[in-house]
Amino acid sequence: MNKKLKILLSGGGTGGHIFPAIAIADEIKKRFPDAEFLFIGANGKMEMEKVPQAGYKIEGIDIAGINRGNILSNLGLPFKILKSLSKSKRIIKNFAPDFAVGTGGFASGPALYEASKMGIPIFIQEQNAHAGVTNKILSKKAKAVFTAYPKVEGFPIEKIKFLGNPIRENIISGMQETSQAKEKMGLDQNKLTILSVGGSLGSRTLNNGWKDNLDQIKEKGYQL
């Protein structure tokens, strides 16, 4: 390419949105070393810490999600949205990206909405089996929606590209052979081993489900 690529990324609130965005940036950087990146996140949220730690610039906007537990606290939300849209527009105009990628979370809403209004191509990456609210709204303007699962409801079917979830390089490089990992954790080398990974609101349900069925797992000769 003759010109340096400039990519805007936005997503946050939880690691489930932030780390796929970082993984996408890492992969693009590997293919296009001269590419320039800018993230937009929500002030006070974990992306403002995790993105700089990964070596990328980030700009913060004052945006928050709907507080379903305290309806009155949402009275100022329209003003936050308008302020966030205005700041996102300024950031994007100054950075002038070639395209924008959103990975979900309320932080990506104003950023990708303004990018699409300015004629900048936008793309969505959805990590979950069910489309998130922000991604669902933005998908109408997106050039493509990259999903972790083959069939995700809530997106225009013709825009869906099933590619799985992006994985950070440091996770892949840190992987061990199965036999080494079993030995390190004191597990039986000869048993089929199940690794259960859960997070956020679903973790307790998942963990309790395994506990309730642990005897059956052992009877079948598996280890968890």
CSV table of C-alpha atoms in Angstrom, one decimal:
chain,number,residue,atom,x,y,z
A,1,MET,CA,0.0,0.0,0.0
A,2,ASN,CA,1.2,3.5,-0.8
A,3,LYS,CA,-0.5,5.3,2.1
A,4,LYS,CA,-0.3,4.5,5.8
A,5,LEU,CA,-3.4,2.8,7.1
A,6,LYS,CA,-5.2,4.6,9.9
A,7,ILE,CA,-7.7,2.5,11.9
A,8,LEU,CA,-10.2,3.6,14.5
A,9,LEU,CA,-11.3,0.9,17.1
A,10,SER,CA,-13.9,1.2,19.8
A,11,GLY,CA,-15.4,-1.1,22.3
A,12,GLY,CA,-15.3,-1.5,26.0
A,13,GLY,CA,-16.8,-1.7,29.4
A,14,THR,CA,-15.7,-5.3,29.9
A,15,GLY,CA,-12.7,-7.4,28.8
A,16,GLY,CA,-15.0,-9.3,26.4
A,17,HIS,CA,-15.2,-6.2,24.3
A,18,ILE,CA,-11.7,-4.7,24.9
A,19,PHE,CA,-9.4,-7.7,24.3
A,20,PRO,CA,-10.9,-8.7,20.9
A,21,ALA,CA,-10.3,-5.1,19.8
A,22,ILE,CA,-6.7,-5.3,20.9
A,23,ALA,CA,-6.3,-8.7,19.2
A,24,ILE,CA,-7.6,-7.2,15.9
A,25,ALA,CA,-5.2,-4.2,16.2
A,26,ASP,CA,-2.3,-6.6,16.9
A,27,GLU,CA,-3.1,-8.7,13.8
A,28,ILE,CA,-3.5,-5.6,11.5
A,29,LYS,CA,-0.2,-4.2,12.9
A,30,LYS,CA,1.5,-7.5,12.1
A,31,ARG,CA,0.4,-7.3,8.5
A,32,PHE,CA,0.8,-3.6,8.1
A,33,PRO,CA,3.6,-2.5,10.5
A,34,ASP,CA,3.2,1.2,9.6
A,35,ALA,CA,-0.5,1.3,10.4
A,36,GLU,CA,-1.7,3.9,12.9
A,37,PHE,CA,-4.3,3.1,15.5
A,38,LEU,CA,-6.6,5.1,17.8
A,39,PHE,CA,-9.1,3.7,20.2
A,40,ILE,CA,-12.1,5.5,21.6
A,41,GLY,CA,-13.4,4.3,25.0
A,42,ALA,CA,-15.5,5.3,28.0
A,43,ASN,CA,-13.8,7.4,30.7
A,44,GLY,CA,-13.4,5.6,33.9
A,45,LYS,CA,-13.7,2.1,32.4
A,46,MET,CA,-11.1,-0.6,32.1
A,47,GLU,CA,-10.3,0.1,28.4
A,48,MET,CA,-8.6,3.4,29.5
A,49,GLU,CA,-6.1,1.3,31.3
A,50,LYS,CA,-5.8,-1.9,29.2
A,51,VAL,CA,-5.5,-0.3,25.8
A,52,PRO,CA,-2.4,1.9,26.7
A,53,GLN,CA,-0.9,-1.2,28.4
A,54,ALA,CA,-1.2,-3.0,25.0
A,55,GLY,CA,0.7,-0.1,23.4
A,56,TYR,CA,-2.1,1.8,21.7
A,57,LYS,CA,-3.5,5.4,22.0
A,58,ILE,CA,-7.0,5.9,23.4
A,59,GLU,CA,-9.3,8.9,23.7
A,60,GLY,CA,-12.0,8.9,26.4
A,61,ILE,CA,-15.6,10.0,26.1
A,62,ASP,CA,-18.1,10.5,28.9
A,63,ILE,CA,-20.7,7.8,28.1
A,64,ALA,CA,-22.5,5.3,30.2
A,65,GLY,CA,-24.9,2.5,29.7
A,66,ILE,CA,-28.5,2.4,31.0
A,67,ASN,CA,-28.7,1.8,34.7
A,68,ARG,CA,-31.7,-0.6,35.1
A,69,GLY,CA,-31.3,-0.7,38.9
A,70,ASN,CA,-31.8,3.0,39.3
A,71,ILE,CA,-34.0,4.6,36.7
A,72,LEU,CA,-33.6,8.1,38.1
A,73,SER,CA,-29.8,7.9,37.5
A,74,ASN,CA,-30.5,7.8,33.7
A,75,LEU,CA,-31.9,11.3,33.6
A,76,GLY,CA,-28.6,12.7,32.5
A,77,LEU,CA,-27.9,10.0,29.9
A,78,PRO,CA,-29.3,12.0,26.9
A,79,PHE,CA,-26.8,14.8,27.7
A,80,LYS,CA,-23.9,12.3,28.0
A,81,ILE,CA,-24.9,10.8,24.6
A,82,LEU,CA,-24.9,14.2,22.9
A,83,LYS,CA,-21.6,15.2,24.5
A,84,SER,CA,-20.1,11.9,23.5
A,85,LEU,CA,-21.3,12.2,19.9
A,86,SER,CA,-19.8,15.7,19.7
A,87,LYS,CA,-16.4,14.6,21.1
A,88,SER,CA,-16.3,11.5,19.0
A,89,LYS,CA,-16.9,13.6,15.9
A,90,ARG,CA,-14.0,15.9,16.7
A,91,ILE,CA,-11.7,12.9,17.5
A,92,ILE,CA,-12.6,11.1,14.2
A,93,LYS,CA,-12.3,14.3,12.1
A,94,ASN,CA,-8.8,14.9,13.5
A,95,PHE,CA,-7.6,11.3,13.1
A,96,ALA,CA,-9.2,10.7,9.7
A,97,PRO,CA,-9.3,6.9,9.8
A,98,ASP,CA,-9.6,4.7,6.7
A,99,PHE,CA,-12.1,2.5,8.5
A,100,ALA,CA,-13.5,1.9,12.0
A,101,VAL,CA,-14.0,-1.4,13.9
A,102,GLY,CA,-16.5,-1.7,16.8
A,103,THR,CA,-16.4,-4.7,19.2
A,104,GLY,CA,-19.4,-3.7,21.3
A,105,GLY,CA,-20.2,-2.0,24.6
A,106,PHE,CA,-21.8,1.4,25.0
A,107,ALA,CA,-18.5,3.2,24.3
A,108,SER,CA,-18.5,2.1,20.7
A,109,GLY,CA,-22.0,3.5,19.9
A,110,PRO,CA,-21.1,7.2,19.5
A,111,ALA,CA,-17.8,6.5,17.9
A,112,LEU,CA,-19.0,4.2,15.1
A,113,TYR,CA,-22.2,6.2,14.6
A,114,GLU,CA,-20.3,9.3,13.9
A,115,ALA,CA,-17.8,7.5,11.7
A,116,SER,CA,-20.6,6.1,9.6
A,117,LYS,CA,-22.2,9.6,9.3
A,118,MET,CA,-18.9,10.9,8.0
A,119,GLY,CA,-18.8,8.2,5.3
A,120,ILE,CA,-16.1,6.1,7.0
A,121,PRO,CA,-16.6,2.4,6.4
A,122,ILE,CA,-17.5,0.6,9.7
A,123,PHE,CA,-17.2,-3.0,10.7
A,124,ILE,CA,-18.6,-4.9,13.7
A,125,GLN,CA,-17.1,-7.8,15.6
A,126,GLU,CA,-19.6,-9.7,17.8
A,127,GLN,CA,-18.1,-12.1,20.4
A,128,ASN,CA,-21.4,-13.6,21.7
A,129,ALA,CA,-24.0,-16.0,20.5
A,130,HIS,CA,-26.6,-13.2,20.9
A,131,ALA,CA,-26.1,-9.8,19.3
A,132,GLY,CA,-25.4,-7.0,21.8
A,133,VAL,CA,-27.7,-4.0,21.7
A,134,THR,CA,-25.0,-1.5,20.5
A,135,ASN,CA,-23.7,-3.9,17.8
A,136,LYS,CA,-27.3,-4.7,16.7
A,137,ILE,CA,-28.0,-0.9,16.1
A,138,LEU,CA,-24.7,-0.2,14.4
A,139,SER,CA,-24.9,-3.3,12.1
A,140,LYS,CA,-27.5,-1.5,9.9
A,141,LYS,CA,-24.7,0.9,8.8
A,142,ALA,CA,-21.8,-1.7,8.9
A,143,LYS,CA,-20.1,-3.0,5.8
A,144,ALA,CA,-19.8,-6.4,7.4
A,145,VAL,CA,-20.4,-8.1,10.8
A,146,PHE,CA,-17.8,-10.6,11.9
A,147,THR,CA,-19.2,-13.2,14.3
A,148,ALA,CA,-17.9,-15.8,16.7
A,149,TYR,CA,-20.8,-18.2,15.9
A,150,PRO,CA,-22.4,-19.3,12.6
A,151,LYS,CA,-25.9,-18.0,13.3
A,152,VAL,CA,-26.3,-14.8,15.4
A,153,GLU,CA,-29.8,-13.3,15.4
A,154,GLY,CA,-30.2,-9.6,15.2
A,155,PHE,CA,-27.9,-8.9,12.3
A,156,PRO,CA,-28.6,-8.6,8.6
A,157,ILE,CA,-27.9,-12.1,7.3
A,158,GLU,CA,-26.1,-10.9,4.2
A,159,LYS,CA,-23.6,-9.0,6.3
A,160,ILE,CA,-22.6,-11.8,8.6
A,161,LYS,CA,-19.1,-13.3,8.2
A,162,PHE,CA,-18.5,-16.2,10.6
A,163,LEU,CA,-14.8,-16.0,11.5
A,164,GLY,CA,-14.7,-16.9,15.3
A,165,ASN,CA,-13.2,-14.7,18.0
A,166,PRO,CA,-9.9,-12.9,17.7
A,167,ILE,CA,-7.3,-14.2,20.1
A,168,ARG,CA,-4.3,-12.2,21.4
A,169,GLU,CA,-0.8,-13.4,20.4
A,170,ASN,CA,0.4,-13.6,24.0
A,171,ILE,CA,-2.3,-16.2,24.7
A,172,ILE,CA,-1.3,-18.4,21.7
A,173,SER,CA,2.5,-18.0,22.4
A,174,GLY,CA,1.9,-19.0,26.1
A,175,MET,CA,0.2,-22.3,25.3
A,176,GLN,CA,1.7,-25.6,26.4
A,177,GLU,CA,1.4,-29.1,25.1
A,178,THR,CA,-1.5,-30.9,26.7
A,179,SER,CA,0.8,-33.4,28.5
A,180,GLN,CA,2.9,-30.6,29.9
A,181,ALA,CA,-0.2,-28.7,31.2
A,182,LYS,CA,-1.7,-31.9,32.8
A,183,GLU,CA,1.6,-32.6,34.5
A,184,LYS,CA,1.9,-29.0,35.8
A,185,MET,CA,-1.7,-29.1,37.2
A,186,GLY,CA,-1.3,-32.6,38.7
A,187,LEU,CA,-3.9,-34.1,36.4
A,188,ASP,CA,-4.1,-37.7,35.2
A,189,GLN,CA,-2.4,-37.9,31.8
A,190,ASN,CA,-4.7,-40.7,30.6
A,191,LYS,CA,-8.0,-39.1,31.3
A,192,LEU,CA,-10.0,-36.9,28.9
A,193,THR,CA,-9.8,-33.4,30.4
A,194,ILE,CA,-12.5,-30.7,30.2
A,195,LEU,CA,-11.5,-27.1,30.6
A,196,SER,CA,-14.4,-24.8,31.7
A,197,VAL,CA,-13.9,-21.1,31.2
A,198,GLY,CA,-16.6,-18.6,32.1
A,199,GLY,CA,-16.9,-15.0,33.1
A,200,SER,CA,-19.2,-12.1,33.8
A,201,LEU,CA,-22.8,-12.8,34.8
A,202,GLY,CA,-22.8,-16.3,33.4
A,203,SER,CA,-19.9,-17.7,35.4
A,204,ARG,CA,-21.9,-18.7,38.5
A,205,THR,CA,-24.5,-20.6,36.5
A,206,LEU,CA,-21.8,-22.4,34.5
A,207,ASN,CA,-19.7,-23.3,37.6
A,208,ASN,CA,-22.8,-24.6,39.5
A,209,GLY,CA,-23.8,-26.6,36.5
A,210,TRP,CA,-20.4,-28.4,36.5
A,211,LYS,CA,-20.6,-29.0,40.3
A,212,ASP,CA,-24.1,-30.5,40.1
A,213,ASN,CA,-22.9,-33.0,37.5
A,214,LEU,CA,-19.4,-33.7,38.8
A,215,ASP,CA,-20.2,-37.2,40.0
A,216,GLN,CA,-21.4,-38.1,36.5
A,217,ILE,CA,-18.3,-36.7,34.9
A,218,LYS,CA,-16.1,-38.8,37.2
A,219,GLU,CA,-18.2,-41.9,36.5
A,220,LYS,CA,-17.5,-41.5,32.8
A,221,GLY,CA,-13.8,-41.3,33.5
A,222,TYR,CA,-13.3,-37.6,32.7
A,223,GLN,CA,-11.6,-34.9,34.7
A,224,LEU,CA,-12.6,-31.3,34.9
